Every structure is written in structure tokens, then in C-alpha cells.
Amino acid sequence: MPTALRLFRYVAIAEACSWAGLLVGMFFKYIADSGDLGVKIFGPVHGLLFVLYVAGVLAAARAARWGVGTIVLGLACAVPPFTSLWFERRMLAQRREPVAA
């Protein structure tokens, strides 16, 4: 697997984990009303990983020669929680499938 695709995979997983941390932090801030420490920690972490995910999609797209539709889908998957994992798994599965001649 090319380096760009491997790094994309790691960033997609990390971005999803940061989503989980941010959602837990938001629960404690807004629902449990017990402080905003989780949001203060996971907000910037998630922001950084979001930007890295976008860069990772673009780098992986170049390495794997994805079409424009796939790139747009990958970028759109940066927004809803945990869809970066779905997209990463989808691209990995497509890469493993044999190509019909």
C-alpha cells in the first residue's frame, strides 16, 4: 500500500476517534452541565485532524487516481461523525477487489 494511502487510513481513524472525544465532551458540557474541559481538549484536536483528513483525502486521491466524484465524497465524509471510517473502509475494499479485464 502506498504511503499516502496508509497515512490517509491512519488519519481517517484518528479523525473518527477525535469525533468521539468531542461528542463526549459536548455531552458533559451541554447535557450533564459539568464543565467544558472535554470540548477545550478535543475541539482543537478534532480541528487539526479534520484538516489533516482533508489533506489526506487529496493525497490519497492523487496516489490512487480517484475520480472527482470519489474525492468529493471523501471530502463530504469529513463532516458527519464517523463517516471518515466508512469512506476509508470503502476505499480499502475497492483497492482489494480484483479489476475485471
mmCIF file with all atom_site columns, N, CA and C in Angstrom, residues 8-71:
data_model
loop_
_atom_site.group_PDB
_atom_site.id
_atom_site.type_symbol
_atom_site.label_atom_id
_atom_site.label_alt_id
_atom_site.label_comp_id
_atom_site.label_asym_id
_atom_site.label_entity_id
_atom_site.label_seq_id
_atom_site.pdbx_PDB_ins_code
_atom_site.Cartn_x
_atom_site.Cartn_y
_atom_site.Cartn_z
_atom_site.occupancy
_atom_site.B_iso_or_equiv
_atom_site.pdbx_formal_charge
_atom_site.auth_seq_id
_atom_site.auth_comp_id
_atom_site.auth_asym_id
_atom_site.auth_atom_id
_atom_site.pdbx_PDB_model_num
ATOM 1   N N  . PHE A 1 8  ? -3.447  8.192  4.981  1.00 0.00 ? 8  PHE A N  1
ATOM 2   C CA . PHE A 1 8  ? -4.861  8.540  4.918  1.00 0.00 ? 8  PHE A CA 1
ATOM 3   C C  . PHE A 1 8  ? -5.669  7.643  5.848  1.00 0.00 ? 8  PHE A C  1
ATOM 4   N N  . ARG A 1 9  ? -5.355  6.371  5.840  1.00 0.00 ? 9  ARG A N  1
ATOM 5   C CA . ARG A 1 9  ? -6.065  5.417  6.702  1.00 0.00 ? 9  ARG A CA 1
ATOM 6   C C  . ARG A 1 9  ? -5.896  5.791  8.175  1.00 0.00 ? 9  ARG A C  1
ATOM 7   N N  . TYR A 1 10 ? -4.681  6.071  8.590  1.00 0.00 ? 10 TYR A N  1
ATOM 8   C CA . TYR A 1 10 ? -4.427  6.428  9.991  1.00 0.00 ? 10 TYR A CA 1
ATOM 9   C C  . TYR A 1 10 ? -5.152  7.722  10.380 1.00 0.00 ? 10 TYR A C  1
ATOM 10  N N  . VAL A 1 11 ? -5.121  8.711  9.488  1.00 0.00 ? 11 VAL A N  1
ATOM 11  C CA . VAL A 1 11 ? -5.769  9.988  9.790  1.00 0.00 ? 11 VAL A CA 1
ATOM 12  C C  . VAL A 1 11 ? -7.283  9.826  9.848  1.00 0.00 ? 11 VAL A C  1
ATOM 13  N N  . ALA A 1 12 ? -7.852  9.000  8.956  1.00 0.00 ? 12 ALA A N  1
ATOM 14  C CA . ALA A 1 12 ? -9.310  8.777  8.978  1.00 0.00 ? 12 ALA A CA 1
ATOM 15  C C  . ALA A 1 12 ? -9.742  8.143  10.295 1.00 0.00 ? 12 ALA A C  1
ATOM 16  N N  . ILE A 1 13 ? -8.967  7.195  10.779 1.00 0.00 ? 13 ILE A N  1
ATOM 17  C CA . ILE A 1 13 ? -9.280  6.548  12.055 1.00 0.00 ? 13 ILE A CA 1
ATOM 18  C C  . ILE A 1 13 ? -9.126  7.535  13.207 1.00 0.00 ? 13 ILE A C  1
ATOM 19  N N  . ALA A 1 14 ? -8.049  8.309  13.196 1.00 0.00 ? 14 ALA A N  1
ATOM 20  C CA . ALA A 1 14 ? -7.821  9.297  14.258 1.00 0.00 ? 14 ALA A CA 1
ATOM 21  C C  . ALA A 1 14 ? -8.896  10.372 14.251 1.00 0.00 ? 14 ALA A C  1
ATOM 22  N N  . GLU A 1 15 ? -9.340  10.780 13.060 1.00 0.00 ? 15 GLU A N  1
ATOM 23  C CA . GLU A 1 15 ? -10.388 11.803 12.960 1.00 0.00 ? 15 GLU A CA 1
ATOM 24  C C  . GLU A 1 15 ? -11.686 11.287 13.574 1.00 0.00 ? 15 GLU A C  1
ATOM 25  N N  . ALA A 1 16 ? -12.006 10.024 13.337 1.00 0.00 ? 16 ALA A N  1
ATOM 26  C CA . ALA A 1 16 ? -13.219 9.439  13.924 1.00 0.00 ? 16 ALA A CA 1
ATOM 27  C C  . ALA A 1 16 ? -13.101 9.354  15.447 1.00 0.00 ? 16 ALA A C  1
ATOM 28  N N  . CYS A 1 17 ? -11.930 9.004  15.933 1.00 0.00 ? 17 CYS A N  1
ATOM 29  C CA . CYS A 1 17 ? -11.726 8.941  17.389 1.00 0.00 ? 17 CYS A CA 1
ATOM 30  C C  . CYS A 1 17 ? -11.853 10.324 18.010 1.00 0.00 ? 17 CYS A C  1
ATOM 31  N N  . SER A 1 18 ? -11.351 11.338 17.319 1.00 0.00 ? 18 SER A N  1
ATOM 32  C CA . SER A 1 18 ? -11.473 12.696 17.850 1.00 0.00 ? 18 SER A CA 1
ATOM 33  C C  . SER A 1 18 ? -12.931 13.148 17.853 1.00 0.00 ? 18 SER A C  1
ATOM 34  N N  . TRP A 1 19 ? -13.714 12.677 16.871 1.00 0.00 ? 19 TRP A N  1
ATOM 35  C CA . TRP A 1 19 ? -15.154 12.959 16.874 1.00 0.00 ? 19 TRP A CA 1
ATOM 36  C C  . TRP A 1 19 ? -15.787 12.392 18.137 1.00 0.00 ? 19 TRP A C  1
ATOM 37  N N  . ALA A 1 20 ? -15.411 11.148 18.463 1.00 0.00 ? 20 ALA A N  1
ATOM 38  C CA . ALA A 1 20 ? -15.972 10.505 19.658 1.00 0.00 ? 20 ALA A CA 1
ATOM 39  C C  . ALA A 1 20 ? -15.627 11.320 20.906 1.00 0.00 ? 20 ALA A C  1
ATOM 40  N N  . GLY A 1 21 ? -14.369 11.718 21.016 1.00 0.00 ? 21 GLY A N  1
ATOM 41  C CA . GLY A 1 21 ? -13.953 12.523 22.164 1.00 0.00 ? 21 GLY A CA 1
ATOM 42  C C  . GLY A 1 21 ? -14.690 13.843 22.239 1.00 0.00 ? 21 GLY A C  1
ATOM 43  N N  . LEU A 1 22 ? -14.866 14.488 21.090 1.00 0.00 ? 22 LEU A N  1
ATOM 44  C CA . LEU A 1 22 ? -15.568 15.767 21.064 1.00 0.00 ? 22 LEU A CA 1
ATOM 45  C C  . LEU A 1 22 ? -17.042 15.592 21.433 1.00 0.00 ? 22 LEU A C  1
ATOM 46  N N  . LEU A 1 23 ? -17.674 14.539 20.934 1.00 0.00 ? 23 LEU A N  1
ATOM 47  C CA . LEU A 1 23 ? -19.081 14.297 21.272 1.00 0.00 ? 23 LEU A CA 1
ATOM 48  C C  . LEU A 1 23 ? -19.262 14.004 22.761 1.00 0.00 ? 23 LEU A C  1
ATOM 49  N N  . VAL A 1 24 ? -18.335 13.255 23.345 1.00 0.00 ? 24 VAL A N  1
ATOM 50  C CA . VAL A 1 24 ? -18.397 13.001 24.785 1.00 0.00 ? 24 VAL A CA 1
ATOM 51  C C  . VAL A 1 24 ? -18.201 14.311 25.546 1.00 0.00 ? 24 VAL A C  1
ATOM 52  N N  . GLY A 1 25 ? -17.236 15.111 25.108 1.00 0.00 ? 25 GLY A N  1
ATOM 53  C CA . GLY A 1 25 ? -17.010 16.410 25.742 1.00 0.00 ? 25 GLY A CA 1
ATOM 54  C C  . GLY A 1 25 ? -18.228 17.316 25.652 1.00 0.00 ? 25 GLY A C  1
ATOM 55  N N  . MET A 1 26 ? -18.899 17.292 24.495 1.00 0.00 ? 26 MET A N  1
ATOM 56  C CA . MET A 1 26 ? -20.102 18.106 24.331 1.00 0.00 ? 26 MET A CA 1
ATOM 57  C C  . MET A 1 26 ? -21.240 17.581 25.205 1.00 0.00 ? 26 MET A C  1
ATOM 58  N N  . PHE A 1 27 ? -21.326 16.277 25.398 1.00 0.00 ? 27 PHE A N  1
ATOM 59  C CA . PHE A 1 27 ? -22.339 15.719 26.303 1.00 0.00 ? 27 PHE A CA 1
ATOM 60  C C  . PHE A 1 27 ? -22.146 16.265 27.713 1.00 0.00 ? 27 PHE A C  1
ATOM 61  N N  . PHE A 1 28 ? -20.897 16.206 28.182 1.00 0.00 ? 28 PHE A N  1
ATOM 62  C CA . PHE A 1 28 ? -20.637 16.679 29.540 1.00 0.00 ? 28 PHE A CA 1
ATOM 63  C C  . PHE A 1 28 ? -20.811 18.191 29.670 1.00 0.00 ? 28 PHE A C  1
ATOM 64  N N  . LYS A 1 29 ? -20.534 18.928 28.599 1.00 0.00 ? 29 LYS A N  1
ATOM 65  C CA . LYS A 1 29 ? -20.687 20.382 28.663 1.00 0.00 ? 29 LYS A CA 1
ATOM 66  C C  . LYS A 1 29 ? -22.155 20.803 28.605 1.00 0.00 ? 29 LYS A C  1
ATOM 67  N N  . TYR A 1 30 ? -22.906 20.226 27.673 1.00 0.00 ? 30 TYR A N  1
ATOM 68  C CA . TYR A 1 30 ? -24.259 20.729 27.428 1.00 0.00 ? 30 TYR A CA 1
ATOM 69  C C  . TYR A 1 30 ? -25.370 19.915 28.081 1.00 0.00 ? 30 TYR A C  1
ATOM 70  N N  . ILE A 1 31 ? -25.188 18.628 28.258 1.00 0.00 ? 31 ILE A N  1
ATOM 71  C CA . ILE A 1 31 ? -26.240 17.783 28.834 1.00 0.00 ? 31 ILE A CA 1
ATOM 72  C C  . ILE A 1 31 ? -26.021 17.594 30.338 1.00 0.00 ? 31 ILE A C  1
ATOM 73  N N  . ALA A 1 32 ? -24.844 17.143 30.703 1.00 0.00 ? 32 ALA A N  1
ATOM 74  C CA . ALA A 1 32 ? -24.546 16.907 32.118 1.00 0.00 ? 32 ALA A CA 1
ATOM 75  C C  . ALA A 1 32 ? -24.194 18.203 32.851 1.00 0.00 ? 32 ALA A C  1
ATOM 76  N N  . ASP A 1 33 ? -23.901 19.261 32.086 1.00 0.00 ? 33 ASP A N  1
ATOM 77  C CA . ASP A 1 33 ? -23.567 20.570 32.651 1.00 0.00 ? 33 ASP A CA 1
ATOM 78  C C  . ASP A 1 33 ? -22.472 20.465 33.714 1.00 0.00 ? 33 ASP A C  1
ATOM 79  N N  . SER A 1 34 ? -21.397 19.734 33.340 1.00 0.00 ? 34 SER A N  1
ATOM 80  C CA . SER A 1 34 ? -20.322 19.541 34.316 1.00 0.00 ? 34 SER A CA 1
ATOM 81  C C  . SER A 1 34 ? -18.977 20.087 33.832 1.00 0.00 ? 34 SER A C  1
ATOM 82  N N  . GLY A 1 35 ? -19.007 21.099 33.011 1.00 0.00 ? 35 GLY A N  1
ATOM 83  C CA . GLY A 1 35 ? -17.762 21.739 32.594 1.00 0.00 ? 35 GLY A CA 1
ATOM 84  C C  . GLY A 1 35 ? -17.464 21.500 31.124 1.00 0.00 ? 35 GLY A C  1
ATOM 85  N N  . ASP A 1 36 ? -16.511 22.270 30.641 1.00 0.00 ? 36 ASP A N  1
ATOM 86  C CA . ASP A 1 36 ? -16.188 22.208 29.223 1.00 0.00 ? 36 ASP A CA 1
ATOM 87  C C  . ASP A 1 36 ? -14.764 21.735 28.938 1.00 0.00 ? 36 ASP A C  1
ATOM 88  N N  . LEU A 1 37 ? -14.152 21.041 29.868 1.00 0.00 ? 37 LEU A N  1
ATOM 89  C CA . LEU A 1 37 ? -12.778 20.577 29.682 1.00 0.00 ? 37 LEU A CA 1
ATOM 90  C C  . LEU A 1 37 ? -12.653 19.674 28.455 1.00 0.00 ? 37 LEU A C  1
ATOM 91  N N  . GLY A 1 38 ? -13.603 18.758 28.275 1.00 0.00 ? 38 GLY A N  1
ATOM 92  C CA . GLY A 1 38 ? -13.557 17.846 27.134 1.00 0.00 ? 38 GLY A CA 1
ATOM 93  C C  . GLY A 1 38 ? -13.604 18.577 25.804 1.00 0.00 ? 38 GLY A C  1
ATOM 94  N N  . VAL A 1 39 ? -14.430 19.604 25.723 1.00 0.00 ? 39 VAL A N  1
ATOM 95  C CA . VAL A 1 39 ? -14.527 20.379 24.488 1.00 0.00 ? 39 VAL A CA 1
ATOM 96  C C  . VAL A 1 39 ? -13.247 21.192 24.277 1.00 0.00 ? 39 VAL A C  1
ATOM 97  N N  . LYS A 1 40 ? -12.694 21.734 25.360 1.00 0.00 ? 40 LYS A N  1
ATOM 98  C CA . LYS A 1 40 ? -11.446 22.501 25.245 1.00 0.00 ? 40 LYS A CA 1
ATOM 99  C C  . LYS A 1 40 ? -10.291 21.621 24.766 1.00 0.00 ? 40 LYS A C  1
ATOM 100 N N  . ILE A 1 41 ? -10.302 20.349 25.146 1.00 0.00 ? 41 ILE A N  1
ATOM 101 C CA . ILE A 1 41 ? -9.237  19.435 24.725 1.00 0.00 ? 41 ILE A CA 1
ATOM 102 C C  . ILE A 1 41 ? -9.503  18.895 23.327 1.00 0.00 ? 41 ILE A C  1
ATOM 103 N N  . PHE A 1 42 ? -10.692 18.306 23.126 1.00 0.00 ? 42 PHE A N  1
ATOM 104 C CA . PHE A 1 42 ? -10.968 17.617 21.871 1.00 0.00 ? 42 PHE A CA 1
ATOM 105 C C  . PHE A 1 42 ? -11.352 18.548 20.728 1.00 0.00 ? 42 PHE A C  1
ATOM 106 N N  . GLY A 1 43 ? -11.792 19.762 21.016 1.00 0.00 ? 43 GLY A N  1
ATOM 107 C CA . GLY A 1 43 ? -12.118 20.705 19.951 1.00 0.00 ? 43 GLY A CA 1
ATOM 108 C C  . GLY A 1 43 ? -10.924 20.999 19.050 1.00 0.00 ? 43 GLY A C  1
ATOM 109 N N  . PRO A 1 44 ? -9.814  21.478 19.611 1.00 0.00 ? 44 PRO A N  1
ATOM 110 C CA . PRO A 1 44 ? -8.645  21.746 18.773 1.00 0.00 ? 44 PRO A CA 1
ATOM 111 C C  . PRO A 1 44 ? -8.034  20.481 18.161 1.00 0.00 ? 44 PRO A C  1
ATOM 112 N N  . VAL A 1 45 ? -8.060  19.378 18.910 1.00 0.00 ? 45 VAL A N  1
ATOM 113 C CA . VAL A 1 45 ? -7.533  18.115 18.378 1.00 0.00 ? 45 VAL A CA 1
ATOM 114 C C  . VAL A 1 45 ? -8.343  17.697 17.155 1.00 0.00 ? 45 VAL A C  1
ATOM 115 N N  . HIS A 1 46 ? -9.668  17.764 17.292 1.00 0.00 ? 46 HIS A N  1
ATOM 116 C CA . HIS A 1 46 ? -10.519 17.395 16.170 1.00 0.00 ? 46 HIS A CA 1
ATOM 117 C C  . HIS A 1 46 ? -10.335 18.359 14.995 1.00 0.00 ? 46 HIS A C  1
ATOM 118 N N  . GLY A 1 47 ? -10.187 19.628 15.282 1.00 0.00 ? 47 GLY A N  1
ATOM 119 C CA . GLY A 1 47 ? -9.954  20.603 14.211 1.00 0.00 ? 47 GLY A CA 1
ATOM 120 C C  . GLY A 1 47 ? -8.698  20.290 13.416 1.00 0.00 ? 47 GLY A C  1
ATOM 121 N N  . LEU A 1 48 ? -7.623  19.974 14.106 1.00 0.00 ? 48 LEU A N  1
ATOM 122 C CA . LEU A 1 48 ? -6.376  19.614 13.440 1.00 0.00 ? 48 LEU A CA 1
ATOM 123 C C  . LEU A 1 48 ? -6.547  18.341 12.612 1.00 0.00 ? 48 LEU A C  1
ATOM 124 N N  . LEU A 1 49 ? -7.185  17.329 13.202 1.00 0.00 ? 49 LEU A N  1
ATOM 125 C CA . LEU A 1 49 ? -7.371  16.078 12.478 1.00 0.00 ? 49 LEU A CA 1
ATOM 126 C C  . LEU A 1 49 ? -8.335  16.227 11.309 1.00 0.00 ? 49 LEU A C  1
ATOM 127 N N  . PHE A 1 50 ? -9.287  17.128 11.411 1.00 0.00 ? 50 PHE A N  1
ATOM 128 C CA . PHE A 1 50 ? -10.177 17.435 10.292 1.00 0.00 ? 50 PHE A CA 1
ATOM 129 C C  . PHE A 1 50 ? -9.362  17.962 9.109  1.00 0.00 ? 50 PHE A C  1
ATOM 130 N N  . VAL A 1 51 ? -8.488  18.917 9.383  1.00 0.00 ? 51 VAL A N  1
ATOM 131 C CA . VAL A 1 51 ? -7.651  19.492 8.323  1.00 0.00 ? 51 VAL A CA 1
ATOM 132 C C  . VAL A 1 51 ? -6.719  18.421 7.745  1.00 0.00 ? 51 VAL A C  1
ATOM 133 N N  . LEU A 1 52 ? -6.143  17.585 8.604  1.00 0.00 ? 52 LEU A N  1
ATOM 134 C CA . LEU A 1 52 ? -5.280  16.506 8.125  1.00 0.00 ? 52 LEU A CA 1
ATOM 135 C C  . LEU A 1 52 ? -6.059  15.486 7.295  1.00 0.00 ? 52 LEU A C  1
ATOM 136 N N  . TYR A 1 53 ? -7.312  15.232 7.672  1.00 0.00 ? 53 TYR A N  1
ATOM 137 C CA . TYR A 1 53 ? -8.148  14.314 6.898  1.00 0.00 ? 53 TYR A CA 1
ATOM 138 C C  . TYR A 1 53 ? -8.386  14.870 5.489  1.00 0.00 ? 53 TYR A C  1
ATOM 139 N N  . VAL A 1 54 ? -8.713  16.141 5.387  1.00 0.00 ? 54 VAL A N  1
ATOM 140 C CA . VAL A 1 54 ? -8.922  16.762 4.075  1.00 0.00 ? 54 VAL A CA 1
ATOM 141 C C  . VAL A 1 54 ? -7.644  16.646 3.233  1.00 0.00 ? 54 VAL A C  1
ATOM 142 N N  . ALA A 1 55 ? -6.499  16.960 3.832  1.00 0.00 ? 55 ALA A N  1
ATOM 143 C CA . ALA A 1 55 ? -5.229  16.820 3.121  1.00 0.00 ? 55 ALA A CA 1
ATOM 144 C C  . ALA A 1 55 ? -4.969  15.357 2.762  1.00 0.00 ? 55 ALA A C  1
ATOM 145 N N  . GLY A 1 56 ? -5.338  14.445 3.665  1.00 0.00 ? 56 GLY A N  1
ATOM 146 C CA . GLY A 1 56 ? -5.163  13.020 3.404  1.00 0.00 ? 56 GLY A CA 1
ATOM 147 C C  . GLY A 1 56 ? -6.011  12.526 2.249  1.00 0.00 ? 56 GLY A C  1
ATOM 148 N N  . VAL A 1 57 ? -7.247  13.014 2.161  1.00 0.00 ? 57 VAL A N  1
ATOM 149 C CA . VAL A 1 57 ? -8.113  12.643 1.029  1.00 0.00 ? 57 VAL A CA 1
ATOM 150 C C  . VAL A 1 57 ? -7.461  13.101 -0.275 1.00 0.00 ? 57 VAL A C  1
ATOM 151 N N  . LEU A 1 58 ? -6.968  14.317 -0.304 1.00 0.00 ? 58 LEU A N  1
ATOM 152 C CA . LEU A 1 58 ? -6.364  14.838 -1.525 1.00 0.00 ? 58 LEU A CA 1
ATOM 153 C C  . LEU A 1 58 ? -5.088  14.081 -1.897 1.00 0.00 ? 58 LEU A C  1
ATOM 154 N N  . ALA A 1 59 ? -4.267  13.744 -0.901 1.00 0.00 ? 59 ALA A N  1
ATOM 155 C CA . ALA A 1 59 ? -3.042  12.992 -1.174 1.00 0.00 ? 59 ALA A CA 1
ATOM 156 C C  . ALA A 1 59 ? -3.360  11.565 -1.631 1.00 0.00 ? 59 ALA A C  1
ATOM 157 N N  . ALA A 1 60 ? -4.316  10.926 -0.959 1.00 0.00 ? 60 ALA A N  1
ATOM 158 C CA . ALA A 1 60 ? -4.696  9.567  -1.343 1.00 0.00 ? 60 ALA A CA 1
ATOM 159 C C  . ALA A 1 60 ? -5.339  9.553  -2.724 1.00 0.00 ? 60 ALA A C  1
ATOM 160 N N  . ALA A 1 61 ? -6.123  10.579 -3.031 1.00 0.00 ? 61 ALA A N  1
ATOM 161 C CA . ALA A 1 61 ? -6.763  10.665 -4.342 1.00 0.00 ? 61 ALA A CA 1
ATOM 162 C C  . ALA A 1 61 ? -5.727  10.737 -5.449 1.00 0.00 ? 61 ALA A C  1
ATOM 163 N N  . ARG A 1 62 ? -4.686  11.474 -5.186 1.00 0.00 ? 62 ARG A N  1
ATOM 164 C CA . ARG A 1 62 ? -3.616  11.576 -6.191 1.00 0.00 ? 62 ARG A CA 1
ATOM 165 C C  . ARG A 1 62 ? -2.885  10.252 -6.345 1.00 0.00 ? 62 ARG A C  1
ATOM 166 N N  . ALA A 1 63 ? -2.592  9.608  -5.219 1.00 0.00 ? 63 ALA A N  1
ATOM 167 C CA . ALA A 1 63 ? -1.851  8.339  -5.268 1.00 0.00 ? 63 ALA A CA 1
ATOM 168 C C  . ALA A 1 63 ? -2.679  7.214  -5.895 1.00 0.00 ? 63 ALA A C  1
ATOM 169 N N  . ALA A 1 64 ? -3.974  7.192  -5.607 1.00 0.00 ? 64 ALA A N  1
ATOM 170 C CA . ALA A 1 64 ? -4.832  6.109  -6.085 1.00 0.00 ? 64 ALA A CA 1
ATOM 171 C C  . ALA A 1 64 ? -5.604  6.477  -7.350 1.00 0.00 ? 64 ALA A C  1
ATOM 172 N N  . ARG A 1 65 ? -5.431  7.708  -7.810 1.00 0.00 ? 65 ARG A N  1
ATOM 173 C CA . ARG A 1 65 ? -6.100  8.186  -9.025 1.00 0.00 ? 65 ARG A CA 1
ATOM 174 C C  . ARG A 1 65 ? -7.622  8.088  -8.922 1.00 0.00 ? 65 ARG A C  1
ATOM 175 N N  . TRP A 1 66 ? -8.145  8.623  -7.836 1.00 0.00 ? 66 TRP A N  1
ATOM 176 C CA . TRP A 1 66 ? -9.593  8.646  -7.646 1.00 0.00 ? 66 TRP A CA 1
ATOM 177 C C  . TRP A 1 66 ? -10.208 9.662  -8.590 1.00 0.00 ? 66 TRP A C  1
ATOM 178 N N  . GLY A 1 67 ? -11.457 9.419  -8.950 1.00 0.00 ? 67 GLY A N  1
ATOM 179 C CA . GLY A 1 67 ? -12.198 10.366 -9.766 1.00 0.00 ? 67 GLY A CA 1
ATOM 180 C C  . GLY A 1 67 ? -12.709 11.525 -8.920 1.00 0.00 ? 67 GLY A C  1
ATOM 181 N N  . VAL A 1 68 ? -13.234 12.525 -9.591 1.00 0.00 ? 68 VAL A N  1
ATOM 182 C CA . VAL A 1 68 ? -13.728 13.716 -8.903 1.00 0.00 ? 68 VAL A CA 1
ATOM 183 C C  . VAL A 1 68 ? -14.865 13.355 -7.945 1.00 0.00 ? 68 VAL A C  1
ATOM 184 N N  . GLY A 1 69 ? -15.770 12.466 -8.362 1.00 0.00 ? 69 GLY A N  1
ATOM 185 C CA . GLY A 1 69 ? -16.884 12.066 -7.501 1.00 0.00 ? 69 GLY A CA 1
ATOM 186 C C  . GLY A 1 69 ? -16.412 11.422 -6.214 1.00 0.00 ? 69 GLY A C  1
ATOM 187 N N  . THR A 1 70 ? -15.393 10.583 -6.313 1.00 0.00 ? 70 THR A N  1
ATOM 188 C CA . THR A 1 70 ? -14.838 9.927  -5.122 1.00 0.00 ? 70 THR A CA 1
ATOM 189 C C  . THR A 1 70 ? -14.175 10.945 -4.205 1.00 0.00 ? 70 THR A C  1
ATOM 190 N N  . ILE A 1 71 ? -13.488 11.888 -4.790 1.00 0.00 ? 71 ILE A N  1
ATOM 191 C CA . ILE A 1 71 ? -12.838 12.936 -3.986 1.00 0.00 ? 71 ILE A CA 1
ATOM 192 C C  . ILE A 1 71 ? -13.887 13.762 -3.251 1.00 0.00 ? 71 ILE A C  1
#
